[in-house]
Coordinates of C-alpha atoms in Angstrom, one line a residue:
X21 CA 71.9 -3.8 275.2
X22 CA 71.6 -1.1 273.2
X23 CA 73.4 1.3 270.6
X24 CA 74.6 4.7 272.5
X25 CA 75.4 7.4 269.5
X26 CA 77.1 9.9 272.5
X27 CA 80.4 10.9 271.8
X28 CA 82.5 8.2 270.1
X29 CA 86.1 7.1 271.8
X30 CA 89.1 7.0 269.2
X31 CA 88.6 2.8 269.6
X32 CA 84.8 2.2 269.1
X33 CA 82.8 2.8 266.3
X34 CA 79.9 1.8 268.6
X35 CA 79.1 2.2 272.1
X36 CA 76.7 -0.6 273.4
X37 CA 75.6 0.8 277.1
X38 CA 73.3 -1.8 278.7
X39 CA 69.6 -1.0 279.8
X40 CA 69.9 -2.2 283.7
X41 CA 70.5 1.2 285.6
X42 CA 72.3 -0.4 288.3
X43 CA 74.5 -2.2 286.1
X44 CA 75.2 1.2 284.9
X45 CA 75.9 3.0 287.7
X46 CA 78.3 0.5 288.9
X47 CA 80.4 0.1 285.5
X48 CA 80.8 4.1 285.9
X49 CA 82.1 4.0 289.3
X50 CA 84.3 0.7 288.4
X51 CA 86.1 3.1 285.3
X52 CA 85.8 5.7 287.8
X53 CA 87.6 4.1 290.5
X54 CA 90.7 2.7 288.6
X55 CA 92.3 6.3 289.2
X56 CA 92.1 5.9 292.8
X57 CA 93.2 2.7 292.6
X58 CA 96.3 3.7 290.3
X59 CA 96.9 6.6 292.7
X60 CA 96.7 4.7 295.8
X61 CA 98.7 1.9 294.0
X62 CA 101.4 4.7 293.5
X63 CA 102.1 5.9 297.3
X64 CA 102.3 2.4 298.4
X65 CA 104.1 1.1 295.7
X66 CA 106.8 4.4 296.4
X67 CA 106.5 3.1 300.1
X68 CA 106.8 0.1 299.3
X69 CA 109.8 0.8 297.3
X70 CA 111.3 2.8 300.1
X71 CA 112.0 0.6 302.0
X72 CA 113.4 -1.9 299.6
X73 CA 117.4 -2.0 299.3
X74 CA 117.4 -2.8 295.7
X75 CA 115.5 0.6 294.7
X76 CA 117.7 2.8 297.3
X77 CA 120.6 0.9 296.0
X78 CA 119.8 1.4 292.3
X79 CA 119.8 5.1 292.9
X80 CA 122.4 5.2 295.5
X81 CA 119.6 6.8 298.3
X82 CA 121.6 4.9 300.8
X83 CA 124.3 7.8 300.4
X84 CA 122.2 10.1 302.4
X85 CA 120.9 11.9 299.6
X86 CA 117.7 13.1 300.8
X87 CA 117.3 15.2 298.2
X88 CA 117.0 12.3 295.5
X89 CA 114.4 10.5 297.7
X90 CA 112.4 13.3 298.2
X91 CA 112.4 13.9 293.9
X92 CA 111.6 10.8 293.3
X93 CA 108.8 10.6 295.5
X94 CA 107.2 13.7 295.1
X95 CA 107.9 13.8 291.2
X96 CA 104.3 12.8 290.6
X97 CA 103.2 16.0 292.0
X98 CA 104.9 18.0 289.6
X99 CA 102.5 16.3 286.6
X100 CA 99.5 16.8 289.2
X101 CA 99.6 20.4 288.9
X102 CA 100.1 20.4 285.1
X103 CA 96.9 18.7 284.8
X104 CA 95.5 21.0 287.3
X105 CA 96.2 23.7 285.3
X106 CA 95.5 22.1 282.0
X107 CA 93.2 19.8 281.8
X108 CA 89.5 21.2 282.9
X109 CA 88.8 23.0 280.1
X110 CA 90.0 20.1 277.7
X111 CA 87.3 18.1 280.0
X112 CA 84.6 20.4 278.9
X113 CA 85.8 20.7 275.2
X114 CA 85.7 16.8 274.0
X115 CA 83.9 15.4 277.5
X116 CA 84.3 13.5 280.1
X117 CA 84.4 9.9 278.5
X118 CA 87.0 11.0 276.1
X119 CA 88.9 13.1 278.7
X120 CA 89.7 9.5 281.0
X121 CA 90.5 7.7 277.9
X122 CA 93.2 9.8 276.8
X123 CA 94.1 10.5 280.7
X124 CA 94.5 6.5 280.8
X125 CA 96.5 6.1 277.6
X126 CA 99.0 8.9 279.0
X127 CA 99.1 7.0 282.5
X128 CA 99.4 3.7 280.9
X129 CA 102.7 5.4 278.6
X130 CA 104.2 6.5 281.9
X131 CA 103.7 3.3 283.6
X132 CA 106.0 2.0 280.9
X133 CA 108.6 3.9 281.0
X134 CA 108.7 4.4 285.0
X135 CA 109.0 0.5 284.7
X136 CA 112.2 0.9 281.7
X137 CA 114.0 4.1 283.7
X138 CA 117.7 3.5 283.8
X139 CA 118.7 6.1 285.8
X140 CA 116.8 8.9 288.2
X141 CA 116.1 11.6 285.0
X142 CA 114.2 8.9 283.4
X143 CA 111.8 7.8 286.7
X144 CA 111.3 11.3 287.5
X145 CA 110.2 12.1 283.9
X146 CA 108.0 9.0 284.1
X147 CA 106.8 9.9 287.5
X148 CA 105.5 13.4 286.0
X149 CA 103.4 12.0 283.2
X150 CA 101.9 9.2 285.8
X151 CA 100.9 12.5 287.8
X152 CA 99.8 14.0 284.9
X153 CA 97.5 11.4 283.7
X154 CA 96.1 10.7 287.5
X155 CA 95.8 14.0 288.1
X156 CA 93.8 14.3 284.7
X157 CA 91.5 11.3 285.3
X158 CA 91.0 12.3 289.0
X159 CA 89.4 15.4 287.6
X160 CA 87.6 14.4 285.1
X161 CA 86.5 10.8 286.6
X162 CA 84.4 12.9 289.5
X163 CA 82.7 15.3 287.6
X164 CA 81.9 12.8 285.2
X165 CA 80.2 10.6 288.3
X166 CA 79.0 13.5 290.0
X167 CA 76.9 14.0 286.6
X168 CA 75.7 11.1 285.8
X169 CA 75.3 8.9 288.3
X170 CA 71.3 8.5 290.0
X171 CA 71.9 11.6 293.3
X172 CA 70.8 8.6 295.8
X173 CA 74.0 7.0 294.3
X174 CA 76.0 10.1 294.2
X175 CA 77.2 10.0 297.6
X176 CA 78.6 6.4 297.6
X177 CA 79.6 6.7 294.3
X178 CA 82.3 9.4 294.6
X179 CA 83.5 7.8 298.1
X180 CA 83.6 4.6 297.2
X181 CA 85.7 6.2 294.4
X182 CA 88.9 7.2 296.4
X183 CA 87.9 4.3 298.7
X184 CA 89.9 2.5 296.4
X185 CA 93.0 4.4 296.7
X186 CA 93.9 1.6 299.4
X187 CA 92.5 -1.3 297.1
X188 CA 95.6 0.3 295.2
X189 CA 97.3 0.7 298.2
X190 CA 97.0 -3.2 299.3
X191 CA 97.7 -4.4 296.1
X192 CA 101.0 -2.7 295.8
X193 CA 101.3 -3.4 299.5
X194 CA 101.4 -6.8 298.8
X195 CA 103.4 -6.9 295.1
X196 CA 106.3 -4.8 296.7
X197 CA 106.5 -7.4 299.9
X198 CA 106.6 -10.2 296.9
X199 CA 109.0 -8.9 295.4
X200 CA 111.2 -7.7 298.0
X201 CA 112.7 -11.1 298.1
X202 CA 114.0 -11.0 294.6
X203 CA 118.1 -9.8 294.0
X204 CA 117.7 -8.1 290.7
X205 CA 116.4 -4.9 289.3
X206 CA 112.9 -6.3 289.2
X207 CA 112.4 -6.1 293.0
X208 CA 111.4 -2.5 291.9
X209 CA 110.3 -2.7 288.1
X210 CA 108.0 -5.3 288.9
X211 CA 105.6 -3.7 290.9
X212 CA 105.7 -0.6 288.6
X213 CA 104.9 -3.3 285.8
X214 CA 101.5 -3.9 287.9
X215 CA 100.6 -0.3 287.8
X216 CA 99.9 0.0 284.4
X217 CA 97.0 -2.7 284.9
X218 CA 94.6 -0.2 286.0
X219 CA 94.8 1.8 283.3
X220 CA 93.9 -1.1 281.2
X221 CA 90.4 -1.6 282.7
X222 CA 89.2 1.7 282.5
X223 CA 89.6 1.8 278.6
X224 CA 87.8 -1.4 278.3
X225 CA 84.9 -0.1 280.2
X226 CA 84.7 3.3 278.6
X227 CA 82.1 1.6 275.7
X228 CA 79.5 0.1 277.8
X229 CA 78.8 3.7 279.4
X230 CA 77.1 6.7 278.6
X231 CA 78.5 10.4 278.6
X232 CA 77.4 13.2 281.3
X233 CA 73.8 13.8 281.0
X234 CA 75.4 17.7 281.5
X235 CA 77.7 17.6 279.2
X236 CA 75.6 16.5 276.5
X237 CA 72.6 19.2 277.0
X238 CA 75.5 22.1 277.1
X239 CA 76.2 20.8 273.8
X240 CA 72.8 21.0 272.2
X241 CA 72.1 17.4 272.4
X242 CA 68.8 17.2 275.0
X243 CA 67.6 14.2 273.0
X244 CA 70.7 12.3 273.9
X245 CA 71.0 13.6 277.6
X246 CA 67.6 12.4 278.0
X247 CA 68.3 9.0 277.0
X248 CA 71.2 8.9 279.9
X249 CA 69.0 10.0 282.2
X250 CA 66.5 7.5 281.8
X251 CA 69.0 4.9 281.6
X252 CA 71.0 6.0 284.9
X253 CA 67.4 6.5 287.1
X254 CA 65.1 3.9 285.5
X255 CA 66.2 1.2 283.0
X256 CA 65.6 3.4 279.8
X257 CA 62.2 4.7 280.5
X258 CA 62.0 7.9 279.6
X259 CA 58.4 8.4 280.6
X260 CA 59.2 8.0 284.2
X261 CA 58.4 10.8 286.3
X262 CA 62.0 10.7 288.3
X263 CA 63.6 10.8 285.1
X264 CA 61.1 13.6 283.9
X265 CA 61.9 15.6 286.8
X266 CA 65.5 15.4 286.7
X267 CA 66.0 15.8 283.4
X268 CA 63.8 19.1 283.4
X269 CA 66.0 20.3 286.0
X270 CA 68.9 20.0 284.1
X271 CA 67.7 21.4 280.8
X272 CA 66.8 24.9 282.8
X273 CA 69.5 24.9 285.1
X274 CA 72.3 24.2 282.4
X275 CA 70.0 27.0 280.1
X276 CA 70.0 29.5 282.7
X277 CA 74.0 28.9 283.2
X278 CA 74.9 29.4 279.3
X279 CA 73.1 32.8 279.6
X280 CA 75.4 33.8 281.8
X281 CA 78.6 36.0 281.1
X282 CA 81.6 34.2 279.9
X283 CA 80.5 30.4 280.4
X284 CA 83.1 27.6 281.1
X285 CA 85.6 30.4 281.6
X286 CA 88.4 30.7 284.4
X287 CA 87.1 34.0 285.0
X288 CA 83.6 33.1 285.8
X289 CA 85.0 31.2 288.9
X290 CA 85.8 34.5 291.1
X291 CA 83.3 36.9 289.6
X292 CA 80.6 36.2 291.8
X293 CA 80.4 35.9 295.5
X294 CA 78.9 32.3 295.4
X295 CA 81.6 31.1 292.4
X296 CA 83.9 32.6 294.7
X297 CA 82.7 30.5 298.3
X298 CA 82.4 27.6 295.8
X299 CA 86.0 28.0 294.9
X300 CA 86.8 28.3 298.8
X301 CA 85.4 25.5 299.5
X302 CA 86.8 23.2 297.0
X303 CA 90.2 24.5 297.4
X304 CA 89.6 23.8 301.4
X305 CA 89.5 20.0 301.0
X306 CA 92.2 19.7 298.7
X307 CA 94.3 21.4 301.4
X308 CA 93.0 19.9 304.1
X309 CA 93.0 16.5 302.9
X310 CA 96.6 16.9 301.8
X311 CA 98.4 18.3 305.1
X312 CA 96.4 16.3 307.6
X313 CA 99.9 14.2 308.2
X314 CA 98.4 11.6 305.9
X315 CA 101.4 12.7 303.3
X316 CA 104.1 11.2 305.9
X317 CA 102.1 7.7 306.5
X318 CA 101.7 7.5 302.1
X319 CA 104.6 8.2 301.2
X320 CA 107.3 7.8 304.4
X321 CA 106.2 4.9 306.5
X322 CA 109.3 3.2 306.7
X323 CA 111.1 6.4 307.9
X324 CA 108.1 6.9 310.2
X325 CA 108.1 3.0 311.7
X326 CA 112.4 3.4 312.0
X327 CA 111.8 6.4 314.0
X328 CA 109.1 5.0 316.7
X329 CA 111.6 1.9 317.1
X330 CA 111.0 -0.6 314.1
X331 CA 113.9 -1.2 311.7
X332 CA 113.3 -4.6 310.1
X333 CA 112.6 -3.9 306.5
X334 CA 110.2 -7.3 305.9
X335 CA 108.3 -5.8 309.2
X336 CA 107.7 -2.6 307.8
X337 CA 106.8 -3.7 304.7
X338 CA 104.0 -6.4 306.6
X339 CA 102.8 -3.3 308.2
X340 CA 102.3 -1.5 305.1
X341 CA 100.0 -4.4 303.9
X342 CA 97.9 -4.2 307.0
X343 CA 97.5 -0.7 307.8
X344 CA 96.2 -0.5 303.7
X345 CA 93.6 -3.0 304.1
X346 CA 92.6 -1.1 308.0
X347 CA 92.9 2.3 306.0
X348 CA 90.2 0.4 303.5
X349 CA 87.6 -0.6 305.9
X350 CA 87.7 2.8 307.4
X351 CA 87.5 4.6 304.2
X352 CA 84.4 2.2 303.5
X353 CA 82.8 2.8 306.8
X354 CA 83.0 7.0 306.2
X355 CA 81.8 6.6 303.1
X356 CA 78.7 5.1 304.5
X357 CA 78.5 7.4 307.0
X358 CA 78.9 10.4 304.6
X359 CA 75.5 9.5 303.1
X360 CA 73.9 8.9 306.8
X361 CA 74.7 11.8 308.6
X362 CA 75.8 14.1 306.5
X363 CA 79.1 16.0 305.0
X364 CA 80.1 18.1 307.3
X365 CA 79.4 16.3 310.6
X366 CA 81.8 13.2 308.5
X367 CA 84.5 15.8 308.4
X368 CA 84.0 17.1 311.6
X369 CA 84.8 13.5 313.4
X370 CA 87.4 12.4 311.2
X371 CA 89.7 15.7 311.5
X372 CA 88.7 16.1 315.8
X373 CA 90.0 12.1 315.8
X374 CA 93.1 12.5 313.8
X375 CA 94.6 15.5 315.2
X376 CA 94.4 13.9 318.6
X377 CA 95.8 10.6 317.3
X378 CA 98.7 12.5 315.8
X379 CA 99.5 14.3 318.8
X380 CA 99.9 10.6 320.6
X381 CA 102.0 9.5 317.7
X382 CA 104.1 13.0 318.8
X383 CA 104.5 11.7 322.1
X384 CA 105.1 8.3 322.1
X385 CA 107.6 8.6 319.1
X386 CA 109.6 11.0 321.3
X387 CA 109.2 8.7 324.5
X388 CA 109.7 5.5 322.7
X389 CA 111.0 5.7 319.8
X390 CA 115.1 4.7 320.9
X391 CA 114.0 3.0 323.4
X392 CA 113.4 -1.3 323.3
X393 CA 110.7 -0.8 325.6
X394 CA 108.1 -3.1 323.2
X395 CA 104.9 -2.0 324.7
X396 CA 105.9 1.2 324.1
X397 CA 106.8 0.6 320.3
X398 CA 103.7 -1.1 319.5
X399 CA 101.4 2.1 321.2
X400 CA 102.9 4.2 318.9
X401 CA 102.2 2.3 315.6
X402 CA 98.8 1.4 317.9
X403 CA 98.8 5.6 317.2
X404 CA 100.0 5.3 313.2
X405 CA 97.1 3.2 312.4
X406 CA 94.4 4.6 314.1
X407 CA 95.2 8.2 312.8
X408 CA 95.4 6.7 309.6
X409 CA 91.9 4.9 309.7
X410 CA 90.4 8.1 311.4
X411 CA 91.6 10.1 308.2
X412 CA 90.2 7.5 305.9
X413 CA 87.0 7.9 307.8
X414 CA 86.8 11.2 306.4
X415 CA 88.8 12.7 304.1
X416 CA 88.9 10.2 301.9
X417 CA 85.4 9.4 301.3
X418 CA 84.7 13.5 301.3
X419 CA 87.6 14.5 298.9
X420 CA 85.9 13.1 295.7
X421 CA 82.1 13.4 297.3
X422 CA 82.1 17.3 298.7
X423 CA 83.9 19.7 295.7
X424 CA 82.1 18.7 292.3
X425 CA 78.8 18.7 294.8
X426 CA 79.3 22.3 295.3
X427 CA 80.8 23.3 291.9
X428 CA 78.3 24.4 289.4
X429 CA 77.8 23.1 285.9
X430 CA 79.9 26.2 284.2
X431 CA 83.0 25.8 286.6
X432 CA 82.8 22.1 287.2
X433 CA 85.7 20.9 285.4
X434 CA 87.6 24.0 285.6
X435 CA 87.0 23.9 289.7
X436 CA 87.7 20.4 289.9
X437 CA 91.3 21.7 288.1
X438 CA 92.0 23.7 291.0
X439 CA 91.1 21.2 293.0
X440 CA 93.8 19.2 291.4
X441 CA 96.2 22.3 291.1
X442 CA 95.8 23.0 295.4
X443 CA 96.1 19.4 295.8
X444 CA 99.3 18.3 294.0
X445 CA 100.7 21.9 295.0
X446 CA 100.0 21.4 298.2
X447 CA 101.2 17.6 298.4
X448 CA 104.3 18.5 296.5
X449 CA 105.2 20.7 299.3
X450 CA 104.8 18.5 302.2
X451 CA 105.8 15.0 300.3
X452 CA 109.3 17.0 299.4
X453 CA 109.4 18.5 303.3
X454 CA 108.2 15.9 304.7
X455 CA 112.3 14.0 304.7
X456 CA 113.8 17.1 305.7
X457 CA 111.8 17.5 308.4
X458 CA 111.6 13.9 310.0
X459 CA 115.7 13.9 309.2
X460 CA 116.4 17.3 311.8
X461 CA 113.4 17.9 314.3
X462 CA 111.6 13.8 314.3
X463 CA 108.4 13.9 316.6
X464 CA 108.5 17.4 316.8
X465 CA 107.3 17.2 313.0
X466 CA 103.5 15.7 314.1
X467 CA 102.9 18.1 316.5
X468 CA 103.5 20.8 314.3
X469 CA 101.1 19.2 311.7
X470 CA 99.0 18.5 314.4
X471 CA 98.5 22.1 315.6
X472 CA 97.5 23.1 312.2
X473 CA 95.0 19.8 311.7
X474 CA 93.5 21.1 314.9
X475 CA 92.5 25.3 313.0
X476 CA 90.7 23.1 310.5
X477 CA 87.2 22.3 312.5
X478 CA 86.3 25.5 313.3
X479 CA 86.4 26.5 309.4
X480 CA 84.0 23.2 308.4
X481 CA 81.6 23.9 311.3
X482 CA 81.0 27.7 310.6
X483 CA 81.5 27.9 306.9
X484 CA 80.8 24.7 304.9
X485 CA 77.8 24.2 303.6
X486 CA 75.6 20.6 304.0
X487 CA 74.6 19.0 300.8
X488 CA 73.1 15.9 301.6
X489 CA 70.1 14.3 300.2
X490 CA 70.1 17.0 297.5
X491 CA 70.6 16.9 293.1
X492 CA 73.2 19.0 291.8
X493 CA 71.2 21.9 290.8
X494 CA 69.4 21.5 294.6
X495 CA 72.5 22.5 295.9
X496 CA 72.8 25.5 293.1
X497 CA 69.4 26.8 295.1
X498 CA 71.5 26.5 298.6
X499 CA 74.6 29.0 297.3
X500 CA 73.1 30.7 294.9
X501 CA 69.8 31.4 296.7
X502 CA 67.5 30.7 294.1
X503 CA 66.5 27.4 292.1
X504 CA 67.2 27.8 288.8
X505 CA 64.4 25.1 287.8
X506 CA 60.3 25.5 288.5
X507 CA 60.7 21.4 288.3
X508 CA 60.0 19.6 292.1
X509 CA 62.7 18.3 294.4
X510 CA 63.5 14.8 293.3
X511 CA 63.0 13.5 297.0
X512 CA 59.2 15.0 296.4
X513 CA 58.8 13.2 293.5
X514 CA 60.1 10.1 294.6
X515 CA 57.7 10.6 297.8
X516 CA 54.7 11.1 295.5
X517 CA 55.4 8.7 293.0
X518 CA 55.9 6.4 295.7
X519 CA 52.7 6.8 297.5
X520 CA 50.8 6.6 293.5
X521 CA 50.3 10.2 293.4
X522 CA 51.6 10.0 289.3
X523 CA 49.4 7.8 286.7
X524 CA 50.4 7.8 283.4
X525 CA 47.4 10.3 282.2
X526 CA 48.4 12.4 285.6
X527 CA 48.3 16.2 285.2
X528 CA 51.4 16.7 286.9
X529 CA 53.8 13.9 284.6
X530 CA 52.1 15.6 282.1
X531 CA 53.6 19.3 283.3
X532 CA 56.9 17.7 284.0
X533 CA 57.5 16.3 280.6
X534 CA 56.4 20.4 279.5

């Protein structure tokens, strides 16, 4: 082990960050990860809760009110777009480490009083700051990776990261069915209890990592950033040629950005044509992502499952637990795939396969759904989960991986804030329609989604761009035109150090560390 002097957290007065790179890059996807897990571990928990008579009965939802149900669902929302708003530039004031710790404390505060709310004012309010802090964490937690983590791990990193929204998922999946058997107030405040776990972990692991190589060089500390980049791509040595090559890519890239106009400012985001396509495209897959149907499966299964012909409430909520960990396994399986074959080829499968799936559900919900034909019943939720594993495929792998992969340095954390402002906008919208909408038109409210799901490919084919296999400030060169760096490709320099083409006395480790 050994000492870190980055930026200190409010509880350490030492940060001991260990040598092994791997062991490194996996504690900063495990702290990454709990905000996936605490977000995913939210929408089932609310589904979860749903569909639980104690929590309808505790704030009389059973009375029709439609409007309540929708509040208290979508309430999280509401914080998500504060932090949207909010909390990029606070991100690139005090850095990413700090930003998740205090995003974590806030989440952890929530979690609390979500768990103590006495009437629906007080869950709402609660429901807020959890949004808030998620939201916060879920912009700051993939810039941070994006950052620092080794680019071969990059890819499997940030999927792997919103993978776990259905570890969440499963695990509140499973708490809610446990506790659906009890006849008190706990039934619901239980599982709420569990939430706050999550937040728990990542402030433990926050010491034994290392700040954004980035970050620190913005900040005049290039000794420091150095240091993290040998420990992230080669167990501390900071004579390796990798390390050498990367870091030289991020001293001129991150030099050439702080010349420019107005750095880390809203502005900058729109004032060029590429800020402006990289702003298009982030902004794509947070609206994407959101009103692919998805919304309605996360947060209204139990309506969804009445309406195709199953009412038992311990049925729906076993179905909840096994359509989390299929939802999982697909996720994994796209995030693998992400790295394989590429971004937009991922995205390209997963939203072709879901629209069609959601058209079935369309149809057999309207054929089947009052009927007690069985074979019927079980196509459609047959439907359900296959739509469901054909989003997690793709979009959730690609929602963490694609934006802060085509956000540069000086809008990073700012663009990941829209991000977070189109996405909580965006799901606030649909998770609040959503009831209305399955209450007066049923199955005619998946083809509709489905129609729009289906406008989607044609914009990924012809106007996102691919960055796989590239470093951040590689895939600069591809929007901007022009490599900000005279430093190799990293895949080059892996090739040649590879085949021995560097020695220690080499000329060319020699221009690298120049």
């Amino acid at each position: 082990m050994r000492t870190f002097s980055g930026n200190v957290l409010p509880f350490a007065t030492k940060d001991r960050v260990p040598n092994s790179s791997v062991l490194i890059s996996v504690l900063l996807v495990c702290c990454s990860m709990v905000t996936s897990t605490t977000f995913g571990y939210d929408g089932s928990m609310i589904n979860g809760l749903n569909i639980l008579p104690s929590y309808a009965n505790y704030f009389h939802l059973n009375d029709g009110n439609t409007t309540t149900l929708a509040l208290n669902t979508a309430s999280v929302w509401i914080g998500g777009i504060l932090a949207g708003l909010s909390f990029g530039k606070v991100t690139d004031i005090i850095g990413r480490r700090p930003s998740l710790f205090w995003a974590a404390v806030l989440t952890l505060f929530a979690v609390i009083l979500q768990t103590a709310a006495q009437n629906v004012a007080m869950f709402v309010a609660a429901r807020i700051l959890i949004g808030f802090g998620t939201s916060a964490s879920a912009l700051s937690g993939p810039a941070y990776l994006a950052e620092t983590l080794p680019f071969k791990w990059r890819a499997w990193g940030l999927g792997i990261f919103n993978d776990f929204y259905y570890v969440g998922g499963l695990i509140a999946a499973g708490v809610t069915y446990g506790t659906s058997f009890m006849a008190s107030t706990w039934a619901w405040r239980a599982p709420s209890a569990v939430q706050g776990v999550f937040s728990i972990m990542c402030i433990v692991i926050l010491p034994f990592i290392p700040e954004s190589p980035r970050w620190l060089v913005y900040q005049g500390r290039p000794e420091e950033a150095l240091k993290v980049v040998a420990l992230t791509h080669a167990n501390g040595n900071v004579n390796d040629p990798v390390v050498l090559a990367q870091y030289k890519e991020i001293i001129d890239t991150i030099d050439y950005e702080k010349n420019v106009a107005e750095p880390l400012s809203l502005a900058q985001m729109v004032k060029t044509p590429s800020a402006r396509k990289r702003i298009i495209l982030c902004t794509s897959v947070a609206v994407f992502s959101t009103v692919a149907g998805n919304v309605i499966v996360s947060y209204y299964l139990g309506s969804m499952l009445t309406n195709a012909g199953i009412t038992d409430t311990t049925t729906q909520l076993q179905i909840n637990i096994i359509l989390n960990a299929f939802s999982l396994l697909c996720a994994l399986a796209g995030t693998y795939y992400v790295d394989r074959i590429g971004r937009k080829p991922t995205a390209v499968i997963s939203i072709s396969s879901l629209t069609i799936f959601l058209f079935l559900v369309g149809a057999l919900t309207k054929t089947y759904g009052s009927s007690t034909n069985t074979a019927g019943i079980y196509a459609t939720v047959a439907m359900i989960f296959l739509f469901q594993g054909a989003y997690s495929f793709g979009w959730t792998p690609l929602l963490y991986v694609y934006p802060p992969e085509v956000l540069n340095y000086a809008i990073r954390a700012n663009g990941m804030g829209v991000l977070q402002f189109a996405l909580n906008g965006t799901a606030l919208m649909a998770v609040f329609a959503f009831p209305f909408a399955l209450q007066n038109i049923g199955w005619k409210t998946y083809m509709v989604n489905a129609a729009w799901d289906a406008l989607e490919v044609p914009f990924v084919l012809y106007y996102w761009v691919e960055t796989q296999g590239r470093t951040l400030e590689e895939i600069d060169a591809l929007l901007d035109g022009v490599k900000h760096s005279n430093a190799p490709d990293l895949e080059t320099v892996i090739r040649r150090e590879a085949d021995g083409i560097y020695t220690e006395k080499g000329d060319e480790r020699q221009d690298l560390k120049e």
